[in-house]
Coordinates of C-alpha atoms in Angstrom, one line a residue:
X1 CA 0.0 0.0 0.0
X2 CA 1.1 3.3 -0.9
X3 CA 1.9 6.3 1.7
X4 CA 1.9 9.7 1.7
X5 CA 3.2 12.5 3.6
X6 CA 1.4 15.9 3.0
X7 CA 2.0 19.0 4.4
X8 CA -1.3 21.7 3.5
X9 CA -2.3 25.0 4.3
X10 CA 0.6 28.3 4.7
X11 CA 0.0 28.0 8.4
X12 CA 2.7 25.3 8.3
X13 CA 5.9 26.6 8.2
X14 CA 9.8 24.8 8.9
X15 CA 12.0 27.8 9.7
X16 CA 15.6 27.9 11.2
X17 CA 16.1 24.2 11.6
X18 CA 19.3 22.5 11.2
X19 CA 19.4 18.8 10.8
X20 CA 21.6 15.9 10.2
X21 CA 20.7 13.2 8.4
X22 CA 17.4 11.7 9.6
X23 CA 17.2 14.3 12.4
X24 CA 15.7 17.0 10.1
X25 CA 12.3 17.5 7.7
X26 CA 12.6 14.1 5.5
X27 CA 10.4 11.9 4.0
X28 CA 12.0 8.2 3.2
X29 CA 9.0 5.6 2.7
X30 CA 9.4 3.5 -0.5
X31 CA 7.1 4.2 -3.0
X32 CA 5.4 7.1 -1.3
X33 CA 4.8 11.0 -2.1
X34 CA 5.6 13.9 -0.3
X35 CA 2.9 16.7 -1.3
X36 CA 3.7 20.1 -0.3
X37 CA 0.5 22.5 -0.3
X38 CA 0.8 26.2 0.6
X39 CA 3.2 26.3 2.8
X40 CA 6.8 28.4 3.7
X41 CA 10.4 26.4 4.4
X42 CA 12.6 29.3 5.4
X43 CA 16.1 29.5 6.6
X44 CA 16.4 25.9 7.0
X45 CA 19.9 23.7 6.3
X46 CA 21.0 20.3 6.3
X47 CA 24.4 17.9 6.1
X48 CA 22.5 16.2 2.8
X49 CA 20.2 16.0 0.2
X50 CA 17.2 18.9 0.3
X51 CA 18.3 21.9 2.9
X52 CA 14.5 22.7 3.1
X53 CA 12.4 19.6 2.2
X54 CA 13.5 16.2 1.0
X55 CA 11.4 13.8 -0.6
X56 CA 12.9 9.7 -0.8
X57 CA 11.0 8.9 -4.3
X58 CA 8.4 11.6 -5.4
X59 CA 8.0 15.2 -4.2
X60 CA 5.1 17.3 -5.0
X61 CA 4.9 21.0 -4.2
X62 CA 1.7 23.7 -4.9
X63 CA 2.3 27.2 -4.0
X64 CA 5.0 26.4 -2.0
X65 CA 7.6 29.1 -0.6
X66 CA 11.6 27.5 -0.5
X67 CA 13.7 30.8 1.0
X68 CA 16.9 30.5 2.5
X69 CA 17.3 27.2 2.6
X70 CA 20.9 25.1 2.5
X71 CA 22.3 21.9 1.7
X72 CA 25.9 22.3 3.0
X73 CA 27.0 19.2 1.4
X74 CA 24.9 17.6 -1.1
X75 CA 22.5 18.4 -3.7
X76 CA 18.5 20.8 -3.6
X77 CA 19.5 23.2 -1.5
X78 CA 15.3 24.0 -1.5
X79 CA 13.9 20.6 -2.2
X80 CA 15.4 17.4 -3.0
X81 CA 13.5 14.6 -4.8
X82 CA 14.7 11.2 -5.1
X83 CA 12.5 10.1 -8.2
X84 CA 10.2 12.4 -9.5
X85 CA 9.8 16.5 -8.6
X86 CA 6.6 18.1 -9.5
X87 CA 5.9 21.7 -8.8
X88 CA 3.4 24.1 -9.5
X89 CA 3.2 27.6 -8.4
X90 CA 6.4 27.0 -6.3
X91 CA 9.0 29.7 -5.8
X92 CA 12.6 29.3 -4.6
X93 CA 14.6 32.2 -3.2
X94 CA 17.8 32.5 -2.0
X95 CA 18.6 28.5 -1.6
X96 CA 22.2 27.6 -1.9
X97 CA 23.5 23.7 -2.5
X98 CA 27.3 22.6 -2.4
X99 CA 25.5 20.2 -5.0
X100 CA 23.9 20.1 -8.0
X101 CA 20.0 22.3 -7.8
X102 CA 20.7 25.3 -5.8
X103 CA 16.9 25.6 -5.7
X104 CA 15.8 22.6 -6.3
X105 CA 17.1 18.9 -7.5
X106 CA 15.5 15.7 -8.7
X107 CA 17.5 12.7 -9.3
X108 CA 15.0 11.6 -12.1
X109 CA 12.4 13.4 -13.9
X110 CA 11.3 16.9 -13.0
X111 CA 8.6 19.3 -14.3
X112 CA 7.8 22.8 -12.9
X113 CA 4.7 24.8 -14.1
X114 CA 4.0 28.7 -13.0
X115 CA 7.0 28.7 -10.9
X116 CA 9.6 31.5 -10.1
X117 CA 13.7 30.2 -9.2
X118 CA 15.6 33.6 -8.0
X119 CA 19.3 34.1 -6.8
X120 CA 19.3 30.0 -5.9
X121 CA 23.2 29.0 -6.4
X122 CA 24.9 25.7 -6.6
X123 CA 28.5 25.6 -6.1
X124 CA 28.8 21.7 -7.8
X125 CA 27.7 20.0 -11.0
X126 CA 24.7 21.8 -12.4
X127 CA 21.3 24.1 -12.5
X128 CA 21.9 27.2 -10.0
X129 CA 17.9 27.3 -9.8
X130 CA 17.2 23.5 -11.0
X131 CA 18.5 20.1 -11.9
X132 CA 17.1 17.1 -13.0
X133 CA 19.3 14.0 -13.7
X134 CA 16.6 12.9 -16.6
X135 CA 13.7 14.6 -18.4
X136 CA 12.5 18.0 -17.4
X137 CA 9.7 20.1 -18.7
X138 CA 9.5 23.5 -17.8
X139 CA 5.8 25.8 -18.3
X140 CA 5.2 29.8 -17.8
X141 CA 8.8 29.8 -15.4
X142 CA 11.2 32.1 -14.3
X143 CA 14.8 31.5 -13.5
X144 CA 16.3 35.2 -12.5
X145 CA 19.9 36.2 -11.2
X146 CA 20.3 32.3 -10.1
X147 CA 24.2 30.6 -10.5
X148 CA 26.0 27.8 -10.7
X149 CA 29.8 27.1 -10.3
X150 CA 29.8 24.7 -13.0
X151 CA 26.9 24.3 -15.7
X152 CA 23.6 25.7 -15.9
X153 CA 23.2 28.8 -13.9
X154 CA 19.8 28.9 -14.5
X155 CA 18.5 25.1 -15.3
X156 CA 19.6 21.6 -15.7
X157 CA 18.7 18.5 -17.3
X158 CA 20.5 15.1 -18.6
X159 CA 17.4 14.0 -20.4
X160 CA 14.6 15.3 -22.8
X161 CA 13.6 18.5 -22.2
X162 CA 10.8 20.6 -23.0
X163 CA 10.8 24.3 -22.2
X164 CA 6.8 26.6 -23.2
X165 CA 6.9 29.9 -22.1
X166 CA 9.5 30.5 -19.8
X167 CA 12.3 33.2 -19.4
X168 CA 16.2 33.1 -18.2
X169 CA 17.5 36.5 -16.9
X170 CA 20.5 36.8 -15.4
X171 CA 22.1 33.8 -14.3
X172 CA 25.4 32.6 -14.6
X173 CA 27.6 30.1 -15.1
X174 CA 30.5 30.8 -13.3
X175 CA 32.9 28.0 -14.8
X176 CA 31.5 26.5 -17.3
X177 CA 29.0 26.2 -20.0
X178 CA 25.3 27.4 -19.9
X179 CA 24.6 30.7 -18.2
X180 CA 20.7 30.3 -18.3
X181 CA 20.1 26.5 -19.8
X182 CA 21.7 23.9 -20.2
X183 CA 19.8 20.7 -22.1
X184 CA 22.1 17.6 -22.4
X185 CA 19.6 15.6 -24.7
X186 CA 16.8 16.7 -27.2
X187 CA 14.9 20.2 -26.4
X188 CA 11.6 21.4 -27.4
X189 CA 12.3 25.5 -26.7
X190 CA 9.0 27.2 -27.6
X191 CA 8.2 30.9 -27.3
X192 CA 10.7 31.5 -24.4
X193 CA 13.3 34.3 -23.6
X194 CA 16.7 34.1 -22.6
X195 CA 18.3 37.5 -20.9
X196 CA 21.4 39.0 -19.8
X197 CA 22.9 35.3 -19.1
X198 CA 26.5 34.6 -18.9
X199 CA 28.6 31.9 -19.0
X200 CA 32.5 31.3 -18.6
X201 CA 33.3 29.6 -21.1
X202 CA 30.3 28.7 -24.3
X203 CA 26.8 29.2 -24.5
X204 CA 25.9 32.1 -22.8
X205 CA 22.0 31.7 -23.5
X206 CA 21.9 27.9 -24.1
X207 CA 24.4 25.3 -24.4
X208 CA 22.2 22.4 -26.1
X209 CA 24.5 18.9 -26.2
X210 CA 22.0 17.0 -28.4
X211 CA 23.7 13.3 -28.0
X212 CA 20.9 11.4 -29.5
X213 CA 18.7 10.7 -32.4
X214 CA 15.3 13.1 -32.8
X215 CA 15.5 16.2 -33.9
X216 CA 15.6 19.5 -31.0
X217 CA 14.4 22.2 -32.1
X218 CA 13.9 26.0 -31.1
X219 CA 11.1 28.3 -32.2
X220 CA 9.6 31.4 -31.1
X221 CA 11.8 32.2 -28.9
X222 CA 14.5 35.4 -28.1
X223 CA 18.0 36.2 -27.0
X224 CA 19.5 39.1 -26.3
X225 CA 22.6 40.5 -23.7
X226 CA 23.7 36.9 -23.3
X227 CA 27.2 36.4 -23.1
X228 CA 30.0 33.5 -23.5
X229 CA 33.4 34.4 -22.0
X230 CA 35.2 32.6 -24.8
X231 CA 33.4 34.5 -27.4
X232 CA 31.8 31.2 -28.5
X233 CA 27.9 31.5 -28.6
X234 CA 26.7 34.4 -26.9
X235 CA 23.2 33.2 -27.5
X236 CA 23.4 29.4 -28.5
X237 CA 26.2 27.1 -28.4
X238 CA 24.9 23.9 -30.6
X239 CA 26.3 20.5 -30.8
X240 CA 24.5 17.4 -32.5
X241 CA 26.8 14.8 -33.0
X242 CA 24.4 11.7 -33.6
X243 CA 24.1 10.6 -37.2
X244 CA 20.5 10.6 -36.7
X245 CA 20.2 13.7 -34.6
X246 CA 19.6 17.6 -35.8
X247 CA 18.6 20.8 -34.5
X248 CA 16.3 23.2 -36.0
X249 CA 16.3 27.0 -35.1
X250 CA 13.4 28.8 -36.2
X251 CA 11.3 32.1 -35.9
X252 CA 13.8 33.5 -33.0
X253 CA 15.5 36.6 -32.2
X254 CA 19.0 36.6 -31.6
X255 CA 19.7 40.2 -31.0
X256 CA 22.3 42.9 -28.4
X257 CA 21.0 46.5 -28.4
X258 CA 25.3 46.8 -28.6
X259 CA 28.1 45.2 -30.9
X260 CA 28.6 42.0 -29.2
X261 CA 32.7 40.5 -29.2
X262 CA 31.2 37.0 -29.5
X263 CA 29.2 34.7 -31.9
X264 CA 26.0 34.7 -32.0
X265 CA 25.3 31.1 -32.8
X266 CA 28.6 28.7 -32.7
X267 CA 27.6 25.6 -33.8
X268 CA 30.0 22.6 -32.5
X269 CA 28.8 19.6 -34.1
X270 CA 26.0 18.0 -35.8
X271 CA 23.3 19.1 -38.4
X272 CA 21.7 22.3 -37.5
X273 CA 19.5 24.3 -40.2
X274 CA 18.5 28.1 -39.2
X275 CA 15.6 29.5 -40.6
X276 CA 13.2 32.3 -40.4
X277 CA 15.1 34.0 -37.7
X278 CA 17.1 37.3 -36.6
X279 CA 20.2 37.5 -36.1
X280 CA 21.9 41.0 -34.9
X281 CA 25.1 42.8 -33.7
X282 CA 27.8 40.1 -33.1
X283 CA 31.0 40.1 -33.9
X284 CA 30.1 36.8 -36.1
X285 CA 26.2 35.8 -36.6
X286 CA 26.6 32.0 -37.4
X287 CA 29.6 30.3 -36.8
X288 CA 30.7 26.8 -38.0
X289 CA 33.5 25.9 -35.5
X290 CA 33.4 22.1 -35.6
X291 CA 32.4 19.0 -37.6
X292 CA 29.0 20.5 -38.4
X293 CA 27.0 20.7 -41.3
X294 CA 25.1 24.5 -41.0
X295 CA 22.4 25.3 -43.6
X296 CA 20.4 29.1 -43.5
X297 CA 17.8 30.7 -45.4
X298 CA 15.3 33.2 -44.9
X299 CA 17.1 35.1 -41.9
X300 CA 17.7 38.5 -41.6
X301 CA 21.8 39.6 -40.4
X302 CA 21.9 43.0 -39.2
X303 CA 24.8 44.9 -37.2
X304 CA 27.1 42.1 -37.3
X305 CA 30.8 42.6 -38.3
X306 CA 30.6 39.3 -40.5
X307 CA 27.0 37.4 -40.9
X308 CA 28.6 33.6 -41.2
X309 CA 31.9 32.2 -40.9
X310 CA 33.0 28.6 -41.6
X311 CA 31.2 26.5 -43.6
X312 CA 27.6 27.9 -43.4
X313 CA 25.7 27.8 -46.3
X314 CA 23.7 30.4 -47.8
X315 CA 20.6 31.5 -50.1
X316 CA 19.4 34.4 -52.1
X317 CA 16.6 34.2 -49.9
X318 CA 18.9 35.9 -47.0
X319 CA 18.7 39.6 -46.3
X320 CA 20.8 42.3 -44.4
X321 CA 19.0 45.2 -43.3
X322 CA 17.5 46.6 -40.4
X323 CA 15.4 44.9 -38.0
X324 CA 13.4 48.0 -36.7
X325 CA 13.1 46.5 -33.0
X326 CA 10.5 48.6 -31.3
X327 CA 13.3 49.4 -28.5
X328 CA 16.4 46.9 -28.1
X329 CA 17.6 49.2 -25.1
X330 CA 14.5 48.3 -23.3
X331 CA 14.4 44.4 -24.5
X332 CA 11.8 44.9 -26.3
X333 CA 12.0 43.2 -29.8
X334 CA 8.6 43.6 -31.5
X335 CA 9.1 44.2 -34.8
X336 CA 8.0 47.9 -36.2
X337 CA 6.3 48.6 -39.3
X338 CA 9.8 49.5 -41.1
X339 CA 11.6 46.6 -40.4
X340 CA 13.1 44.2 -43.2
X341 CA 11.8 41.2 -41.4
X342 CA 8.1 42.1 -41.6
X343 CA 6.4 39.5 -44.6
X344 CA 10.5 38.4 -45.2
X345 CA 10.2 34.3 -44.2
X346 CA 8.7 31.4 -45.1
X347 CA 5.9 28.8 -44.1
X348 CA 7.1 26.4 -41.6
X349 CA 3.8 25.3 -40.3
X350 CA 4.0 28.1 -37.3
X351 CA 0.8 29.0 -36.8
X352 CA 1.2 31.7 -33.7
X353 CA 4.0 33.6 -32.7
X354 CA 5.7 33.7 -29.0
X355 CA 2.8 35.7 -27.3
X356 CA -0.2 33.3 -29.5
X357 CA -0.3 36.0 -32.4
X358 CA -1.4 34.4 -35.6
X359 CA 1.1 33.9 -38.3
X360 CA 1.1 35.0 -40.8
X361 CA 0.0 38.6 -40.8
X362 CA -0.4 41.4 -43.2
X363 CA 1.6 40.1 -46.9
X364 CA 3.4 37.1 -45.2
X365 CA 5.3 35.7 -42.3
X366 CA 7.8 37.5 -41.0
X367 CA 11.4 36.7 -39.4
X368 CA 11.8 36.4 -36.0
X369 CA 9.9 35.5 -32.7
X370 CA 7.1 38.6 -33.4
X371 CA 4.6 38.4 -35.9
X372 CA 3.5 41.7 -36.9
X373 CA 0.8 43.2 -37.9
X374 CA 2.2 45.2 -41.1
X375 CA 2.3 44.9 -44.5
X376 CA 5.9 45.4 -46.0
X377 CA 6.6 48.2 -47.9
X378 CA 6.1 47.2 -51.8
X379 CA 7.0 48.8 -54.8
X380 CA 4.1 49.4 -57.6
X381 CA 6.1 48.9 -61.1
X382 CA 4.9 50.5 -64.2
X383 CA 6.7 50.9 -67.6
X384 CA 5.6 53.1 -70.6
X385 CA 7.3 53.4 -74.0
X386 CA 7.3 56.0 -76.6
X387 CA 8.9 56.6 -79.7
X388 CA 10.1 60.3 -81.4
X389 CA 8.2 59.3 -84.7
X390 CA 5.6 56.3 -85.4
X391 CA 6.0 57.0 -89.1
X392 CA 9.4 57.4 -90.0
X393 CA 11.0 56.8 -93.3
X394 CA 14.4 54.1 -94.7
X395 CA 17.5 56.1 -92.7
X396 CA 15.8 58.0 -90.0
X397 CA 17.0 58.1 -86.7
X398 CA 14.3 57.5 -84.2
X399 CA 14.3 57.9 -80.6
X400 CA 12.7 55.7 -78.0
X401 CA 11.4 57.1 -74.4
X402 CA 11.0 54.3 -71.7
X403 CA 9.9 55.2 -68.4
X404 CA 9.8 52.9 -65.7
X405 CA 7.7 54.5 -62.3
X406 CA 6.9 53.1 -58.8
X407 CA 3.6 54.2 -57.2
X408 CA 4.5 52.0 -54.0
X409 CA 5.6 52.5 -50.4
X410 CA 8.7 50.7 -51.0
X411 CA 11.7 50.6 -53.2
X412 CA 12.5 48.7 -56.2
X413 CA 16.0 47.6 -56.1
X414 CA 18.0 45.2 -58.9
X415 CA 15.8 46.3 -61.3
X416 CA 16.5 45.4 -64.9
X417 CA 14.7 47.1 -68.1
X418 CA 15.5 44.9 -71.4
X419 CA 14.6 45.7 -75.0
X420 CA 15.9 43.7 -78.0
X421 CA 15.4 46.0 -81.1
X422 CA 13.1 44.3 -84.0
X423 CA 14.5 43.2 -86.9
X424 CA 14.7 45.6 -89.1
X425 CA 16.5 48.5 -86.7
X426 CA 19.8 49.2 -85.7
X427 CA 20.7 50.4 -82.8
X428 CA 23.2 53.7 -82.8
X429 CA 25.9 53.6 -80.3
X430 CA 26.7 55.0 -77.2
X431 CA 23.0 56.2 -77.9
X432 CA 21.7 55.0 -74.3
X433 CA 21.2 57.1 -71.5
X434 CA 19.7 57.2 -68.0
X435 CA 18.0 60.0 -65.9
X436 CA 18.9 60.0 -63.4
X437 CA 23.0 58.7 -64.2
X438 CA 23.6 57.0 -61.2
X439 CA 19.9 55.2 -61.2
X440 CA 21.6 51.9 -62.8
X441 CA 24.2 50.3 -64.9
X442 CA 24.0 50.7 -68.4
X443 CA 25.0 48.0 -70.7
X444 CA 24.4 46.3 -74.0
X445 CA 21.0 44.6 -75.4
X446 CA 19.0 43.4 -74.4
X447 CA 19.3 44.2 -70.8
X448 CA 19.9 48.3 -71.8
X449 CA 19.8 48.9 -67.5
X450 CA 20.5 46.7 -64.6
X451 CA 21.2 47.3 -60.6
X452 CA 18.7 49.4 -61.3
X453 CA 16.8 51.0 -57.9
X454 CA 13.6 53.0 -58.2
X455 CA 12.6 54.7 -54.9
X456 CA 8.6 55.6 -54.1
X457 CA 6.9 57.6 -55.9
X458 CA 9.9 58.1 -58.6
X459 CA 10.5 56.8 -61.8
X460 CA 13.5 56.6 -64.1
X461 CA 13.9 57.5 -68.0
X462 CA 15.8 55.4 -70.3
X463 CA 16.3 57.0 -74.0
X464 CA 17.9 54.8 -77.1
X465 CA 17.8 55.7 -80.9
X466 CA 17.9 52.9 -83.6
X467 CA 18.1 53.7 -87.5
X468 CA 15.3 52.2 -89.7
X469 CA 17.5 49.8 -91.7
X470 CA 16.9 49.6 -95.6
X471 CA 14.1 47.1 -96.8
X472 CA 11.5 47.9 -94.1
X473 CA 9.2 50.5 -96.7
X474 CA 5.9 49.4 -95.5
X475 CA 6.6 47.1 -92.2
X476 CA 4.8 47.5 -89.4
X477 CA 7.8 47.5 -86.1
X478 CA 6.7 46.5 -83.3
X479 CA 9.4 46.8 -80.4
X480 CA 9.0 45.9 -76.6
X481 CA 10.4 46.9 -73.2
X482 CA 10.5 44.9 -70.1
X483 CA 10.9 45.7 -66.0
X484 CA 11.4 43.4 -63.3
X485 CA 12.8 43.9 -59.5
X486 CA 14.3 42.3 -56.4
X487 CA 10.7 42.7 -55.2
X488 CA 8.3 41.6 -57.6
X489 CA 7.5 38.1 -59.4
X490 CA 5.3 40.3 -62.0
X491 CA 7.5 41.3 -66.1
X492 CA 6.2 44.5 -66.8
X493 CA 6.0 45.5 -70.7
X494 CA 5.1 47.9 -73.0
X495 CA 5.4 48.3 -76.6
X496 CA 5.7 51.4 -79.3
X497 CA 4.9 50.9 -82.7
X498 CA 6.4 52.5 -85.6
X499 CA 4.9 51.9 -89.4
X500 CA 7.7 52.6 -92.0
X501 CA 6.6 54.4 -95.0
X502 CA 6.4 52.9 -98.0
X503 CA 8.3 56.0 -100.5
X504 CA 11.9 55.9 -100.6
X505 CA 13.9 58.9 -99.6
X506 CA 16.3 60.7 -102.5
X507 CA 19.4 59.7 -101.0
X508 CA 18.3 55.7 -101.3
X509 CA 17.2 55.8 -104.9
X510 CA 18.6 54.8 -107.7
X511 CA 18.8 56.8 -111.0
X512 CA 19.6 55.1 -114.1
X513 CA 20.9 56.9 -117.6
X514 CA 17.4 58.0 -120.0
X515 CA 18.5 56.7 -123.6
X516 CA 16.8 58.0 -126.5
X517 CA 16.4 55.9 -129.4

């Protein structure tokens, strides 16, 4: 028969006790539950496992205060759980372990929902605020200012590990890897921040060591201030070295409101594809530092002194550009109606953003954790031809007039306009000009202009002369210009007309000798 031990009700509180062993607030039945229900353990310490509370197999805790609590030896300086931690509403404050789980450690699975981990430090092997030694899922939880001498100032798992909602600010890993999360199997990261987190040495955001098959992946979810003291993922530090194994980053922010020393993203090992996402002022934005095998498309760089380095490839979907965040200095990274990431990515099958907005929004889905609600500016192409004279005769020079406009709110850059003379004309060299000069590169037919940019509400005139060519009396000419941009999948044309006339001029006839017989 199974026991439990409960505790209910915030009249119960274990303050100032210090205990050895069994002498002190423990629960060690087989098979049993300890269930903590509004209740307070304050300024408590102990020569073992859980400073505060200790549970032998499974520990539950609702709206339960852990402040001040020690384990001057072992591990959960908080609460200690010897098979399975549960917690919801729970907050830990101030709870110090010479082990692993300043706040809180559970030598198997762990999950924590609502719950708030603040300056909890662990001077041993991992998770200032939490460890678990397999699986942990983490929902709607805060890890602030926590520690840990080794890995993990802010959280700790050696299994799967799924993370909805949360947010890591300011912890620190003092020696080692992980300032606010470190995940030592496959993560699910979903619509989570990660802070002002530092670590010693890599992976001052995350340090994800994805030793298995499955694929982890990250979505929704921002970065910014973090910092790695060996410049080696400020935000991210990636490894995946399973054949079988990958890691996916997708619609996330990666951003400093300064010029960061450090990479952005180092990725150590493994298969890791980056898409849809943000990546701003760092000394390098993706970085291929190992035996890895880095893909990227549809991200916007920004800020950063070089976007990739190693063997990172690339697309011509990839933009540089301002980001627009609504104000970095404060952390916040909603996207503004001018940024270069609004309507820039691509479907993943992402149907809400990190705060439940819909994706997509306005033209298309943007970059980054924020949808937004705008539009991207768009250019509105037109083109219009004209020619000097729609009648003209063998030998006449005629002049051509194209004009290409935009009507839209945004620019039209790497424009091209192409016309291929009819047979039938000649076209008269060095004849081609642009107004304005500098608008685009001229060049031969049939592409006359190219690089070409049109800003709103401007247009650009392109002028050519051709000679009507001998042979064309009576032919109808029909030549055609075309416009395309960066920005739009639509050829624009337009067509002028010229109808050669049928007499001859003087200076092409020919006069033969009248004999008189």
């Amino acid at each position: 028969m199974r026991e439990h031990w409960s505790v209910e009700n915030r009249n119960h509180h274990k303050r100032d006790a210090s205990a050895w062993q069994e002498d002190r607030h423990r629960h060690r039945k087989p098979n049993a539950a300890l269930n903590l229900d509004d209740s307070a353990f304050l300024h408590n310490s102990a020569h073992a496992d859980g400073g505060g509370a200790y549970g032998f197999t499974f520990a539950n805790a609702i709206d339960t205060l852990f402040k001040e609590n020690q384990s001057l030896t072992e591990d959960g300086g908080g609460l200690y759980a010897g098979f399975s931690l549960n917690l919801t509403g729970a907050q830990f404050i101030s709870n110090s372990a010479v082990g692993a789980g300043g706040g809180a450690r559970s030598l198997g699975a762990a999950s924590a929902a609502n719950s708030h981990f603040e300056r909890n430090a662990s001077t041993g092997f991992g998770g200032g605020g939490l460890s678990a030694f397999t699986t942990l899922s983490l929902t709607n939880t805060f890890f602030l200012s926590n520690s840990a001498q080794t890995r993990a100032g802010g959280a700790f798992a050696n299994g799967v590990m799924t993370v909805v909602g949360s947010r890591f600010q300011s912890n620190v890993a003092t020696l080692d890897e992980g300032g606010g999360l470190y995940a030592f199997s496959t993560l699910r990261l979903e619509s989570s921040q990660f802070l002002g987190n530092k670590a010693s040495t890599s992976g001052g955001g995350l340090f994800l060591f994805h030793d298995s098959g499955g694929a982890s992946q990250i979505v929704n979810s921002l970065f910014a201030r973090n910092r790695a003291g060996n410049g080696m993922g400020d935000a991210l530090y990636l490894i995946s070295p399973g054949a079988s194994g990958s890691v996916d980053v997708i619609f996330t922010t990666v951003a400093s409101p300064t010029l960061s020393s450090g990479s952005a993203i180092e990725v150590g090992a493994g298969n890791v594809s980056i898409t849809d996402t943000i990546v701003t002022n760092h000394a390098v934005g993706v970085r291929q530092s190992g035996a890895a095998v880095v893909g990227q498309d549809y991200n916007l760089f920004s800020g950063n002194t070089a976007n990739t380095a190693g063997n990172v490839g690339g697309s011509a979907n990839t933009r540089v550009g301002p980001p627009a965040f609504a104000d970095p200095a404060g952390d916040d990274y909603h996207l503004t109606a001018a940024s270069n990431a609004v309507d820039a990515g691509v479907d993943l099958g992402v149907a809400v953003d990190f705060e439940g907005d819909a994706r997509p929004q306005g033209g298309g889905f943007d970059m980054g954790y924020d949808e937004s609600p705008f539009t991207a500016p768009a250019p509105l192409l037109s083109i219009r031809k004209l020619v000097s004279d729609g009648s003209p005769q063998i030998g006449d020079v005629i002049t051509y007039t194209i004009v290409a406009s935009n009507a839209g709110n945004g620019a039209a850059t790497g424009a091209v306009i192409s016309d291929t003379l009819p047979a039938g004309l000649t076209l008269v060299g060095s004849s081609v000009s642009l107004t304005p000069p500098g608008a685009g590169l001229i060049g031969p037919p049939p592409h006359l202009v190219t690089a070409l940019a049109i800003a709103p509400g401007t247009s650009v005139t392109l002028t050519v002369q051709a000679t009507v060519n001998v042979g064309t009396g009576g032919q109808t000419l029909t030549n055609t210009a075309q416009l395309t941009a960066a920005q739009a999948g639509t050829v624009y044309t337009d067509s002028a007309v010229v109808t050669v006339d049928q007499a001859t001029p003087e200076e092409y006839k020919t006069f033969l000798p009248l004999i008189v017989r």
